[in-house]
PDB file of C-alpha atoms in Angstrom:
ATOM      1  CA  MET A   1      16.547 -28.060   2.533  1.00  0.00           C
ATOM      2  CA  PRO A   2      19.916 -26.364   2.038  1.00  0.00           C
ATOM      3  CA  GLY A   3      20.405 -23.033   3.771  1.00  0.00           C
ATOM      4  CA  ILE A   4      21.033 -19.655   2.211  1.00  0.00           C
ATOM      5  CA  THR A   5      24.730 -19.212   1.507  1.00  0.00           C
ATOM      6  CA  ARG A   6      26.935 -16.158   1.838  1.00  0.00           C
ATOM      7  CA  GLU A   7      27.376 -16.195  -1.933  1.00  0.00           C
ATOM      8  CA  GLU A   8      23.612 -16.023  -2.473  1.00  0.00           C
ATOM      9  CA  VAL A   9      23.330 -13.108  -0.059  1.00  0.00           C
ATOM     10  CA  ALA A  10      26.247 -11.375  -1.802  1.00  0.00           C
ATOM     11  CA  HIS A  11      24.554 -11.934  -5.161  1.00  0.00           C
ATOM     12  CA  LEU A  12      21.269 -10.467  -3.866  1.00  0.00           C
ATOM     13  CA  ALA A  13      23.182  -7.532  -2.388  1.00  0.00           C
ATOM     14  CA  ARG A  14      24.833  -6.847  -5.756  1.00  0.00           C
ATOM     15  CA  LEU A  15      21.463  -6.987  -7.507  1.00  0.00           C
ATOM     16  CA  ALA A  16      20.053  -4.536  -4.954  1.00  0.00           C
ATOM     17  CA  ARG A  17      23.219  -2.400  -5.245  1.00  0.00           C
ATOM     18  CA  LEU A  18      23.985  -2.817  -1.555  1.00  0.00           C
ATOM     19  CA  GLU A  19      27.502  -2.944  -0.199  1.00  0.00           C
ATOM     20  CA  LEU A  20      27.688  -5.449   2.660  1.00  0.00           C
ATOM     21  CA  LYS A  21      30.623  -6.317   4.924  1.00  0.00           C
ATOM     22  CA  ASP A  22      31.668  -9.956   5.452  1.00  0.00           C
ATOM     23  CA  GLU A  23      30.062 -10.154   8.892  1.00  0.00           C
ATOM     24  CA  GLU A  24      26.819  -8.709   7.461  1.00  0.00           C
ATOM     25  CA  LEU A  25      26.766 -11.414   4.771  1.00  0.00           C
ATOM     26  CA  ASP A  26      26.930 -14.115   7.457  1.00  0.00           C
ATOM     27  CA  HIS A  27      24.322 -12.361   9.602  1.00  0.00           C
ATOM     28  CA  PHE A  28      21.857 -11.868   6.735  1.00  0.00           C
ATOM     29  CA  ALA A  29      22.386 -15.424   5.476  1.00  0.00           C
ATOM     30  CA  THR A  30      21.300 -16.722   8.891  1.00  0.00           C
ATOM     31  CA  GLN A  31      18.316 -14.369   9.042  1.00  0.00           C
ATOM     32  CA  LEU A  32      17.120 -15.182   5.519  1.00  0.00           C
ATOM     33  CA  ASP A  33      17.442 -18.892   6.241  1.00  0.00           C
ATOM     34  CA  ASP A  34      15.301 -18.456   9.375  1.00  0.00           C
ATOM     35  CA  ILE A  35      12.658 -16.526   7.398  1.00  0.00           C
ATOM     36  CA  ILE A  36      12.485 -19.153   4.663  1.00  0.00           C
ATOM     37  CA  GLY A  37      12.202 -21.872   7.314  1.00  0.00           C
ATOM     38  CA  ALA A  38       9.307 -20.044   8.998  1.00  0.00           C
ATOM     39  CA  VAL A  39       7.460 -19.678   5.691  1.00  0.00           C
ATOM     40  CA  ALA A  40       7.980 -23.389   4.997  1.00  0.00           C
ATOM     41  CA  ARG A  41       6.495 -24.296   8.411  1.00  0.00           C
ATOM     42  CA  VAL A  42       3.409 -22.180   7.683  1.00  0.00           C
ATOM     43  CA  SER A  43       3.011 -23.923   4.327  1.00  0.00           C
ATOM     44  CA  GLU A  44       3.102 -27.313   6.078  1.00  0.00           C
ATOM     45  CA  VAL A  45       0.178 -26.351   8.320  1.00  0.00           C
ATOM     46  CA  ALA A  46      -2.112 -25.266   5.474  1.00  0.00           C
ATOM     47  CA  GLU A  47      -4.734 -27.910   4.731  1.00  0.00           C
ATOM     48  CA  GLN A  48      -6.136 -28.653   1.286  1.00  0.00           C
ATOM     49  CA  ASP A  49      -9.721 -28.060   2.422  1.00  0.00           C
ATOM     50  CA  VAL A  50      -8.951 -24.584   3.849  1.00  0.00           C
ATOM     51  CA  PRO A  51      -9.278 -21.910   1.164  1.00  0.00           C
ATOM     52  CA  PRO A  52      -6.723 -19.082   1.155  1.00  0.00           C
ATOM     53  CA  THR A  53      -8.112 -15.868   2.615  1.00  0.00           C
ATOM     54  CA  SER A  54      -7.021 -12.266   2.852  1.00  0.00           C
ATOM     55  CA  HIS A  55      -9.049 -11.569   6.013  1.00  0.00           C
ATOM     56  CA  PRO A  56      -9.876 -13.869   8.923  1.00  0.00           C
ATOM     57  CA  LEU A  57     -13.379 -12.436   9.222  1.00  0.00           C
ATOM     58  CA  PRO A  58     -15.871 -11.730   6.436  1.00  0.00           C
ATOM     59  CA  LEU A  59     -15.972  -8.123   5.268  1.00  0.00           C
ATOM     60  CA  THR A  60     -19.231  -6.222   5.163  1.00  0.00           C
ATOM     61  CA  ASN A  61     -19.963  -2.796   3.754  1.00  0.00           C
ATOM     62  CA  VAL A  62     -20.809  -0.427   6.593  1.00  0.00           C
ATOM     63  CA  MET A  63     -21.725   2.497   4.342  1.00  0.00           C
ATOM     64  CA  ARG A  64     -25.307   3.642   4.221  1.00  0.00           C
ATOM     65  CA  ALA A  65     -27.220   3.732   0.987  1.00  0.00           C
ATOM     66  CA  ASP A  66     -27.310   7.056  -0.858  1.00  0.00           C
ATOM     67  CA  GLU A  67     -30.429   9.022  -0.119  1.00  0.00           C
ATOM     68  CA  VAL A  68     -31.620  12.143  -1.916  1.00  0.00           C
ATOM     69  CA  ARG A  69     -32.395  14.900   0.581  1.00  0.00           C
ATOM     70  CA  PRO A  70     -32.996  18.634   0.313  1.00  0.00           C
ATOM     71  CA  SER A  71     -29.822  20.720   0.236  1.00  0.00           C
ATOM     72  CA  LEU A  72     -28.742  24.311  -0.265  1.00  0.00           C
ATOM     73  CA  SER A  73     -29.871  26.144  -3.350  1.00  0.00           C
ATOM     74  CA  PRO A  74     -27.091  27.536  -5.562  1.00  0.00           C
ATOM     75  CA  GLN A  75     -28.040  31.079  -4.527  1.00  0.00           C
ATOM     76  CA  LEU A  76     -27.823  30.250  -0.819  1.00  0.00           C
ATOM     77  CA  ALA A  77     -24.547  28.312  -1.229  1.00  0.00           C
ATOM     78  CA  LEU A  78     -22.969  31.235  -3.127  1.00  0.00           C
ATOM     79  CA  SER A  79     -24.418  33.955  -0.900  1.00  0.00           C
ATOM     80  CA  GLY A  80     -21.152  34.418   1.035  1.00  0.00           C
ATOM     81  CA  ALA A  81     -18.823  34.182  -1.951  1.00  0.00           C
ATOM     82  CA  PRO A  82     -16.846  37.333  -2.786  1.00  0.00           C
ATOM     83  CA  ALA A  83     -17.420  36.675  -6.522  1.00  0.00           C
ATOM     84  CA  GLN A  84     -19.595  34.307  -8.534  1.00  0.00           C
ATOM     85  CA  GLU A  85     -20.285  33.566 -12.165  1.00  0.00           C
ATOM     86  CA  GLN A  86     -22.835  31.196 -13.775  1.00  0.00           C
ATOM     87  CA  GLN A  87     -23.810  29.736 -10.386  1.00  0.00           C
ATOM     88  CA  ARG A  88     -20.162  28.956  -9.544  1.00  0.00           C
ATOM     89  CA  PHE A  89     -17.486  30.431  -7.305  1.00  0.00           C
ATOM     90  CA  LYS A  90     -15.306  32.811  -9.311  1.00  0.00           C
ATOM     91  CA  VAL A  91     -11.619  32.623  -8.464  1.00  0.00           C
ATOM     92  CA  PRO A  92      -8.532  34.264  -9.956  1.00  0.00           C
ATOM     93  CA  GLN A  93      -7.029  32.480 -12.960  1.00  0.00           C
ATOM     94  CA  ILE A  94      -3.759  30.772 -12.039  1.00  0.00           C
ATOM     95  CA  LEU A  95      -2.690  28.725 -15.080  1.00  0.00           C
ATOM     96  CA  GLY A  96      -3.004  31.301 -17.824  1.00  0.00           C
ATOM     97  CA  GLU A  97      -5.358  29.042 -19.830  1.00  0.00           C
ATOM     98  CA  ASP A  98      -8.811  29.830 -21.160  1.00  0.00           C
TER      99      ASP A  98
END
């Protein structure tokens, strides 16, 4: 497999609107080639009978089921409010809309 060239890195840099120096082009070409090689090695290890997964362990929902329980009445919940209207907290209007 041919390696990543300086010209390819320069082209990618132009597309990304990055200004790279000559020594950076060589450095990034080597790094990108190493990354592509590592990805290729991982692909070689993958077997046909192993399905792709996003998690190594199965996920389970740890949330409890919803359960209806007694709660505060509207009067008790609003008892400490400085102002209320139609069983709701009344706050100053901030958007100037009706």
